[in-house]
Tab-separated table of C-alpha atoms and ligand atoms in Angstrom:
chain	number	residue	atom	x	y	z
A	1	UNK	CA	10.987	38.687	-19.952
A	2	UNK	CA	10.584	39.428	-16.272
A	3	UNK	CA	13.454	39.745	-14.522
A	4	UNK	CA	15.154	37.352	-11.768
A	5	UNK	CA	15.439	39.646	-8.596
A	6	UNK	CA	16.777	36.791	-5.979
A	7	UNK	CA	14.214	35.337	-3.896
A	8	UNK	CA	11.817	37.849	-5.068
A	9	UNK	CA	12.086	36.145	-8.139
A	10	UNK	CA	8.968	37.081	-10.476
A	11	UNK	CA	7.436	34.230	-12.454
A	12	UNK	CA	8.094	34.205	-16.334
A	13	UNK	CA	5.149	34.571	-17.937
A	14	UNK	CA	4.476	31.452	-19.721
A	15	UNK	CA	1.364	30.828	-21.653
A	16	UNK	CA	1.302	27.522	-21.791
A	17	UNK	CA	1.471	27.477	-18.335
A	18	UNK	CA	-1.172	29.748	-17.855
A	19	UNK	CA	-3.343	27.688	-19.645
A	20	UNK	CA	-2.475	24.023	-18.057
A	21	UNK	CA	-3.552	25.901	-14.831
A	22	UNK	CA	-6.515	27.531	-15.858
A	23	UNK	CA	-7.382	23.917	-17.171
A	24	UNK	CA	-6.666	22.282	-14.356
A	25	UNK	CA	-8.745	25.058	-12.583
A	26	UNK	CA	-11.674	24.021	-14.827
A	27	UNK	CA	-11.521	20.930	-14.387
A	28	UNK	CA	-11.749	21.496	-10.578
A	29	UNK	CA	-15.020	23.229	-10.963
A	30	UNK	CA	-16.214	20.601	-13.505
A	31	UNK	CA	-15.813	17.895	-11.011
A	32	UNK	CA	-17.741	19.544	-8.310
A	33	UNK	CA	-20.934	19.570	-10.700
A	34	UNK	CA	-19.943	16.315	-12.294
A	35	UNK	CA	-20.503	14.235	-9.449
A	36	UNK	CA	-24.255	15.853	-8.665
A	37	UNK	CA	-24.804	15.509	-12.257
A	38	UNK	CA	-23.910	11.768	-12.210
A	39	UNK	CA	-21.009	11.926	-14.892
A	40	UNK	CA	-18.843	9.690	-12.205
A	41	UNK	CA	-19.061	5.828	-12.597
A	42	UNK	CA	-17.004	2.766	-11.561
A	43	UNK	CA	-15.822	0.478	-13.625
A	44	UNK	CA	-14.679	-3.181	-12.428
A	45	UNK	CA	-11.343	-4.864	-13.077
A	46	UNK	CA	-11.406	-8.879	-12.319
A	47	UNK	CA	-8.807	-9.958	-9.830
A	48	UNK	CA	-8.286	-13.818	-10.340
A	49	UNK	CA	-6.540	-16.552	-8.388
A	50	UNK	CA	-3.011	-17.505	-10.325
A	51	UNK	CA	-3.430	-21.394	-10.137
A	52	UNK	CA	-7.175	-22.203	-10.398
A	53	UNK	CA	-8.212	-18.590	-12.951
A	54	UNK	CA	-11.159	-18.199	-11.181
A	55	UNK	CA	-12.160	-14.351	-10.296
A	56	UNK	CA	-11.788	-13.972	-6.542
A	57	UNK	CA	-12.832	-10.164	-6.674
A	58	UNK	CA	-12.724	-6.692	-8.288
A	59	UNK	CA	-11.055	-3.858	-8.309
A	60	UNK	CA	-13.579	-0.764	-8.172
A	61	UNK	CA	-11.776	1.949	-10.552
A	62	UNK	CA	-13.357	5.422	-11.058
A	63	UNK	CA	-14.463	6.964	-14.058
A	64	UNK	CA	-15.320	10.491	-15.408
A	65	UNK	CA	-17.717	10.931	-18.197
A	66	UNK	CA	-17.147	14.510	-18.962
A	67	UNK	CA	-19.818	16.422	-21.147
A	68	UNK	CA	-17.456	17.913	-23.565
A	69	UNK	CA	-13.924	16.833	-22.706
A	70	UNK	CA	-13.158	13.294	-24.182
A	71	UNK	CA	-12.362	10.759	-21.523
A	72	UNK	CA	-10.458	12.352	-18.897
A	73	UNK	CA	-8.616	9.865	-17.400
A	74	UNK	CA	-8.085	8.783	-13.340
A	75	UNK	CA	-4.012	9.975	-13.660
A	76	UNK	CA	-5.024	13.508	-14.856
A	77	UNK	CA	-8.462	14.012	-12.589
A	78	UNK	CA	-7.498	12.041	-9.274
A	79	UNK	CA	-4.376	14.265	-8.527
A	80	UNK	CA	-6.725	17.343	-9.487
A	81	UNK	CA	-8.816	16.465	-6.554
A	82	UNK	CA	-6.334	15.472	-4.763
A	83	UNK	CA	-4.984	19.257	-4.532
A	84	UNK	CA	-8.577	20.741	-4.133
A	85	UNK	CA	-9.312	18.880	-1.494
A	86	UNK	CA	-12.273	17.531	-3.391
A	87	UNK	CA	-11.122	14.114	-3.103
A	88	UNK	CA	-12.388	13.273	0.251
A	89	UNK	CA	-16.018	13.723	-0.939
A	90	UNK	CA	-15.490	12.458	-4.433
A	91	UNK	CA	-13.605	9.452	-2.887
A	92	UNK	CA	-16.745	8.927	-0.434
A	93	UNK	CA	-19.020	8.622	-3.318
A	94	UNK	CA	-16.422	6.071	-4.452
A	95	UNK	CA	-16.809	4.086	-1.556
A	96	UNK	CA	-20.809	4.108	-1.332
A	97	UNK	CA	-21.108	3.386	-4.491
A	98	UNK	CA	-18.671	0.254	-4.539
A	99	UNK	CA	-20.076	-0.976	-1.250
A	100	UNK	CA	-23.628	-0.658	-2.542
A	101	UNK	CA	-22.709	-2.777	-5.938
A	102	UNK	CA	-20.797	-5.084	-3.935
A	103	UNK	CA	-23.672	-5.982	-1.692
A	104	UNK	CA	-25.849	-6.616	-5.062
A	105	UNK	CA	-23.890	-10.021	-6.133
A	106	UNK	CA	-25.030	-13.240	-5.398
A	107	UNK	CA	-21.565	-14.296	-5.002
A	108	UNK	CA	-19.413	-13.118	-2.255
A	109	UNK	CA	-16.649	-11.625	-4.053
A	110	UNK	CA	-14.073	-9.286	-2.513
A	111	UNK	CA	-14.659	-5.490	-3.464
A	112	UNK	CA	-11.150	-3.623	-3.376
A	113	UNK	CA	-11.600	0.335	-3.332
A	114	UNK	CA	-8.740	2.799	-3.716
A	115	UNK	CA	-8.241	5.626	-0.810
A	116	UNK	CA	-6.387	8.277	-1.071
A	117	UNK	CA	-3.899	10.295	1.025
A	118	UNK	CA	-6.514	12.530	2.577
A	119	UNK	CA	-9.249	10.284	3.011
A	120	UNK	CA	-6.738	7.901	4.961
A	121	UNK	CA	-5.980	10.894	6.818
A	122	UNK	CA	-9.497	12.252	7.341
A	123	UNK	CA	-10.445	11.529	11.242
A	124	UNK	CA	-14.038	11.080	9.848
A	125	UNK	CA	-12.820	8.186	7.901
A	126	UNK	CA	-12.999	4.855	9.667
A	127	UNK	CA	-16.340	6.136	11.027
A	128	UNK	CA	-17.771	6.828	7.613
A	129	UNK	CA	-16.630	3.380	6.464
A	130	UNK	CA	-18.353	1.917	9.362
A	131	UNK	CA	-21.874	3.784	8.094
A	132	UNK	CA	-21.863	3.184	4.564
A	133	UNK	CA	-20.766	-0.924	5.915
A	134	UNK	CA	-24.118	-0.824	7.925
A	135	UNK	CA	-26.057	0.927	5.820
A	136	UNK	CA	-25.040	-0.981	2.393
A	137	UNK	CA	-25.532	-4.314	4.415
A	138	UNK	CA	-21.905	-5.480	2.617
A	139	UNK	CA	-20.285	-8.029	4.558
A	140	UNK	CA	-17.055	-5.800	5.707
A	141	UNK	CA	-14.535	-8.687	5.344
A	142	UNK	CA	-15.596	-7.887	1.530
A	143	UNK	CA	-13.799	-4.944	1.337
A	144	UNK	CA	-10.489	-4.369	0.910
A	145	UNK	CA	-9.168	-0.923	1.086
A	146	UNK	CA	-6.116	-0.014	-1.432
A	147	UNK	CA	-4.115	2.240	0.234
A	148	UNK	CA	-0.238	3.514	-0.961
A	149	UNK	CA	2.822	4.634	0.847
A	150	UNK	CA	2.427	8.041	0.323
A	151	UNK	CA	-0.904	7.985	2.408
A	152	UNK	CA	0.832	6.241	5.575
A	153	UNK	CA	4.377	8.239	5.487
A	154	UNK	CA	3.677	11.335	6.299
A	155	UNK	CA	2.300	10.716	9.880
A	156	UNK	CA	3.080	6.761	10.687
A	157	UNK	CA	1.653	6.437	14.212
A	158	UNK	CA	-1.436	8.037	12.647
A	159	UNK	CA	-1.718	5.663	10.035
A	160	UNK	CA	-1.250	2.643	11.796
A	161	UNK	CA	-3.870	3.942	14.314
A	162	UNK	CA	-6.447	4.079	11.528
A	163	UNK	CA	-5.447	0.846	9.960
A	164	UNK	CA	-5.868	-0.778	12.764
A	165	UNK	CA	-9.298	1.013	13.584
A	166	UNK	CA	-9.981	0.052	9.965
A	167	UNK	CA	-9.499	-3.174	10.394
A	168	UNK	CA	-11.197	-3.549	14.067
A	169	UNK	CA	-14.104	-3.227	11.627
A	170	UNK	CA	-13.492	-5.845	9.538
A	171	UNK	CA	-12.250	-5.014	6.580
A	172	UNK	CA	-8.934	-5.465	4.859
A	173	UNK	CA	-5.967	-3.542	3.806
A	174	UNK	CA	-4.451	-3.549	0.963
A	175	UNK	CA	-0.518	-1.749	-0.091
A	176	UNK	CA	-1.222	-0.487	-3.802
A	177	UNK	CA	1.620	-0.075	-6.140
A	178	UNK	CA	4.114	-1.527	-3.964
A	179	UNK	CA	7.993	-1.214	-4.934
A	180	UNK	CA	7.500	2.031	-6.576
A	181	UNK	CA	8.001	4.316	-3.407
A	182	UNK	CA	11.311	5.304	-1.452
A	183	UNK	CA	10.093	2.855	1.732
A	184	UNK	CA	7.935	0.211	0.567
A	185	UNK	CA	10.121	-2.875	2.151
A	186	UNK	CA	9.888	-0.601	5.608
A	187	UNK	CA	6.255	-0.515	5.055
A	188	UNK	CA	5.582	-3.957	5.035
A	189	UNK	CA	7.340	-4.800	8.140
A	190	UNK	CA	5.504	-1.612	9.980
A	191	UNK	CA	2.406	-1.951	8.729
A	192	UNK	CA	-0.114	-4.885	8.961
A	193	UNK	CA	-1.422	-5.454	5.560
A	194	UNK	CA	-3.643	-8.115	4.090
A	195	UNK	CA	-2.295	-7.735	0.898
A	196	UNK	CA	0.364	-6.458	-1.333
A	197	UNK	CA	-0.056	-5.241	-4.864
A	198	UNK	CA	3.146	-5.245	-6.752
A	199	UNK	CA	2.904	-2.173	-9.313
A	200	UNK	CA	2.692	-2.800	-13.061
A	201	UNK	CA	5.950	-1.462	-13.648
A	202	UNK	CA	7.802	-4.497	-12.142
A	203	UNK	CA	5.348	-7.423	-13.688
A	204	UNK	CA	6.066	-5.632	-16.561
A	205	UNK	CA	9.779	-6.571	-16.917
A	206	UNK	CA	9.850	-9.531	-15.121
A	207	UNK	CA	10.356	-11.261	-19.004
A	208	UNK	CA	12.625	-8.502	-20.089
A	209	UNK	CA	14.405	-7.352	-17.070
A	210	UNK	CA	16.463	-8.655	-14.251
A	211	UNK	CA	15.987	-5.872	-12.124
A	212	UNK	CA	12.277	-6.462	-12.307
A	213	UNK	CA	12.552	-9.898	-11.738
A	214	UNK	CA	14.299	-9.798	-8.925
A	215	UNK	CA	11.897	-7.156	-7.105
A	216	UNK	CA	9.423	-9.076	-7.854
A	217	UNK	CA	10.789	-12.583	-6.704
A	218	UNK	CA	12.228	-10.793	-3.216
A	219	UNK	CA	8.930	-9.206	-3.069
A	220	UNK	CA	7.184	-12.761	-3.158
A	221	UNK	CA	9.959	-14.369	-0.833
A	222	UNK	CA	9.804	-11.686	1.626
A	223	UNK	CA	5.883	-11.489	1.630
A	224	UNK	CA	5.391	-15.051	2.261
A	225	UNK	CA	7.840	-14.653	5.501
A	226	UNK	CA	5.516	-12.631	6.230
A	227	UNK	CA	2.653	-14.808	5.376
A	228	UNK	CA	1.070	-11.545	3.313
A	229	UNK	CA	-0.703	-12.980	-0.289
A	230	UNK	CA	0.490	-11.065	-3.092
A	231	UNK	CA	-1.160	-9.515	-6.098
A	232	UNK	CA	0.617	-8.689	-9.419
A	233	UNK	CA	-1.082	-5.512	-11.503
A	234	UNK	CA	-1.111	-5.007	-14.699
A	235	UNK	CA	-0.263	-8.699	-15.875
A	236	UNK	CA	-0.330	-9.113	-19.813
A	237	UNK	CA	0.611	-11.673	-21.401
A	238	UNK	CA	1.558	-15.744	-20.475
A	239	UNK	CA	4.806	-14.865	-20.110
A	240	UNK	CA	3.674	-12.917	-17.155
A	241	UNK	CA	1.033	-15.606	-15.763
A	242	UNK	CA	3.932	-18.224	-16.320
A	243	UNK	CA	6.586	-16.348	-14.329
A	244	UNK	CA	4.238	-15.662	-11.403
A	245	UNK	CA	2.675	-18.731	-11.011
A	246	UNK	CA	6.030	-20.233	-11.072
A	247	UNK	CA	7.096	-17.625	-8.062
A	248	UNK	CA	4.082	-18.310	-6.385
A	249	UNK	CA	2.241	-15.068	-6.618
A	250	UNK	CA	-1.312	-16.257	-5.377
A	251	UNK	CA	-3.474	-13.274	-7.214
A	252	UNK	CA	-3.041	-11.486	-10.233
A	253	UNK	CA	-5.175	-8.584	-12.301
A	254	UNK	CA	-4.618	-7.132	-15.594
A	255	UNK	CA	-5.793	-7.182	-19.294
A	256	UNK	CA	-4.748	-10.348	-19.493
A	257	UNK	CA	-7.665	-11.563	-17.604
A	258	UNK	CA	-10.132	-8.600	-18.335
A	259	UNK	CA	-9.781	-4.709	-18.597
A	260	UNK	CA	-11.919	-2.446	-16.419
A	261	UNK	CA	-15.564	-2.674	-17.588
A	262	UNK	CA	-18.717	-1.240	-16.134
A	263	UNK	CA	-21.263	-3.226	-13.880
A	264	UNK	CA	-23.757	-4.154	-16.405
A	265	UNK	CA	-20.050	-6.728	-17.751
A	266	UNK	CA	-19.685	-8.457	-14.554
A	267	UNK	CA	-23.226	-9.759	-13.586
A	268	UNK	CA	-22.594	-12.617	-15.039
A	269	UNK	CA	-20.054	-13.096	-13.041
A	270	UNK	CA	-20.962	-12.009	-9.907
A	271	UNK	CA	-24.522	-13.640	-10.339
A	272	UNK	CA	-23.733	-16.730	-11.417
A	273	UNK	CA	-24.932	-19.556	-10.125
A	274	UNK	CA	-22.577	-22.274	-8.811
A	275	UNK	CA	-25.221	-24.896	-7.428
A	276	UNK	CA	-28.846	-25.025	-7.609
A	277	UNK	CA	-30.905	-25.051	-3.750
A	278	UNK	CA	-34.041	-25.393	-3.917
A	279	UNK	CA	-35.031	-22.049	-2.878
A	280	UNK	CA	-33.307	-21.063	-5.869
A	281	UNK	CA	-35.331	-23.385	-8.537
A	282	UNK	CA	-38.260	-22.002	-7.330
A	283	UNK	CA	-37.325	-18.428	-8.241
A	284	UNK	CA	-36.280	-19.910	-11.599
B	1	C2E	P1	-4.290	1.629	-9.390
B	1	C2E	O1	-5.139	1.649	-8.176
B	1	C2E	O2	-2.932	1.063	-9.253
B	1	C2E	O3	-5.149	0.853	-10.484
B	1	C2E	C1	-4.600	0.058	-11.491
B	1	C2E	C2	-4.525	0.807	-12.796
B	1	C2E	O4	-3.855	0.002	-13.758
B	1	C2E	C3	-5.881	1.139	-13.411
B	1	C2E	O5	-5.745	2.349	-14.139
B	1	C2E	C4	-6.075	-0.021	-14.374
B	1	C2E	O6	-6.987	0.272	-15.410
B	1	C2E	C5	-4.676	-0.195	-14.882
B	1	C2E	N1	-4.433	-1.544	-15.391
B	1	C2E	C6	-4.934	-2.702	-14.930
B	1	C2E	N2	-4.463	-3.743	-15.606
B	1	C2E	C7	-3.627	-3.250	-16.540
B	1	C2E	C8	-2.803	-3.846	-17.558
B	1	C2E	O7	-2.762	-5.058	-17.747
B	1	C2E	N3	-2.062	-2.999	-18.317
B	1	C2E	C9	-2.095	-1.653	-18.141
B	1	C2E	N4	-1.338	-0.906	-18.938
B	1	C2E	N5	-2.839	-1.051	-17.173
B	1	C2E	C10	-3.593	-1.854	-16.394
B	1	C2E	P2	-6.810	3.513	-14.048
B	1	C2E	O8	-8.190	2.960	-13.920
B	1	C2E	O9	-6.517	4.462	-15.143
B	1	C2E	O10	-6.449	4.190	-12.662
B	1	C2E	C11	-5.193	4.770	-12.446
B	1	C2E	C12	-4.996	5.115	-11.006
B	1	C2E	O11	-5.927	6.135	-10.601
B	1	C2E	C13	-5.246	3.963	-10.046
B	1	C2E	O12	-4.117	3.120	-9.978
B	1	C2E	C14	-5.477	4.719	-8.756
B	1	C2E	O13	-4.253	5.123	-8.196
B	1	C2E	C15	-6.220	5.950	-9.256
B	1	C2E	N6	-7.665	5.719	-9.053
B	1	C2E	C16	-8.582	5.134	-9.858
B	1	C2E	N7	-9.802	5.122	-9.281
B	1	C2E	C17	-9.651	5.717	-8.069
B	1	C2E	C18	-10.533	6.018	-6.975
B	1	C2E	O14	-11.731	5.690	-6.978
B	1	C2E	N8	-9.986	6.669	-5.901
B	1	C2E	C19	-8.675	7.015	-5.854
B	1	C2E	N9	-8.217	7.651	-4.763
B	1	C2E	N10	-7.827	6.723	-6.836
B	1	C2E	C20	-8.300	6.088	-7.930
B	2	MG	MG1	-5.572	0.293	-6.781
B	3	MG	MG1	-1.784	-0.094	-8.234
B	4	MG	MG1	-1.498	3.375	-9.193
């Protein structure tokens, strides 16, 4: 074993940690070649309207089908890129390609697209939403951009400068996973959102669980104040549905209504047909 010399301290050697790294170093590389090889693809998770059930968008979730390593999923890859920097470019594919698909439906369903930390922080960013806008034709109050706290806390003023560029565009923001950072209820009043998503965690225990309950319920009381809809994730089961529709959460998403499947599973949704114009019947 090495030994501890103060705050020259030399690192065990530890090879399991070795390995995790060199993995992790792989998988870096991997990713680089992945995405000109085409082994990145979205997937779409339903987001439907509490009272009514119908779908009012989706939520564009990324997914990596790696050539020898079994479904790799978003929690072990995205944080990966996230430290290589690789992010910003694999997140810009992300945001083409959603835009692009988006465009495609015959309905006019909202597209919501997850940004990370250093795409929010990228100067290049509200520009290169603004190009891939124009040049997917998507309608930009159509997009809604997911964004968490730990993208806006590090440099506030920043952040609230490119939200609002963001939305000078026309599209919409959205706070992802709300309740499970240090600030959130700061956030809300700071920043103007669109929409809040509470984070699975809390819909979770709202059956089993006061404490989740109660976040949720002050969450709801507090957005509406604010006149901000809210979103639950990850809702289940009818216990769930029941307890939100009963707080008055306007949105909800989860397996409950659909998991996240790829585009050739939603054109039935997103093309269907809701009345029939002539200029339609002809085509038919
Ligand atoms: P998120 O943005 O909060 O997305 C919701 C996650 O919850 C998704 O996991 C979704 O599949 C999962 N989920 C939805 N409904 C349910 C449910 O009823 N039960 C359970 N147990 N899970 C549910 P996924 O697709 O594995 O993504 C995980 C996270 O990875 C996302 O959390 C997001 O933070 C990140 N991510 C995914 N795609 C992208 C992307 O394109 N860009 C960036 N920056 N991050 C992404
Ligand atoms: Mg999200
Ligand atoms: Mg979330
Ligand atoms: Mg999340």
């Amino acid at each position: 074993r090495a030994k501890e010399t103060g705050s020259n301290a030399v690192c065990f050697y530890d090879a399991s940690m070795d390995r995790a790294v060199r993995e992790r170093n792989v998988l870096a590389m991997d990713m680089r070649s992945g995405l000109l090889r085409g082994e990145f693809q979205l997937h779409y998770q339903r987001q439907n309207d509490t009272f009514t059930g119908a779908v009012v968008g989706f939520e564009a979730l990324l997914r990596w089908n790696h050539p020898y390593r079994e479904n790799v999923p978003p929690s072990e890859f995205i944080p990966i890129a996230e430290r290589s920097g690789f992010i910003v470019e694999l997140g810009e594919w992300v945001l083409r390609e959603a835009c692009r698909e988006a465009a495609s439906w015959r309905n006019p369903l909202s597209i919501a697209v997850n940004v990370a930390t250093q795409q929010l922080a990228d100067p290049r960013f509200p520009g290169l939403v603004q190009d891939i806008l124009q040049e997917t034709g998507l309608d930009p109050a159509r997009l809604e951009l997911e964004i968490t706290e730990t993208g806006i806390i590090a440099d506030h003023q920043r952040a609230l400068q490119t939200i609002r560029h963001l939305k000078s565009l026309g599209a919409r923001i959205a706070m992802d996973d709300y309740g499970t950072g240090y600030s959130s209820l700061s956030m809300l009043l700071a920043f103007p959102f669109d929409k809040i998503k509470i984070d699975r965690q809390f819909v979770d225990g709202v059956a089993t669980s006061a404490q989740s309950a109660a976040i949720v319920r002050s969450t709801l009381i507090l957005a509406s104040s604010l006149e901000i809809p809210v979103l639950a994730e990850g809702v289940e089961t009818d216990e769930h549905v029941n307890f939100l529709r009963e707080e008055g959460c306007v949105q909800v998403q989860g397996y409950f209504y659909g998991k996240p499947v790829p585009r050739t599973e939603i054109e039935a949704i997103v093309n269907a047909v809701a009345d029939h114009r002539p200029d339609q019947a002809k085509v038919a």
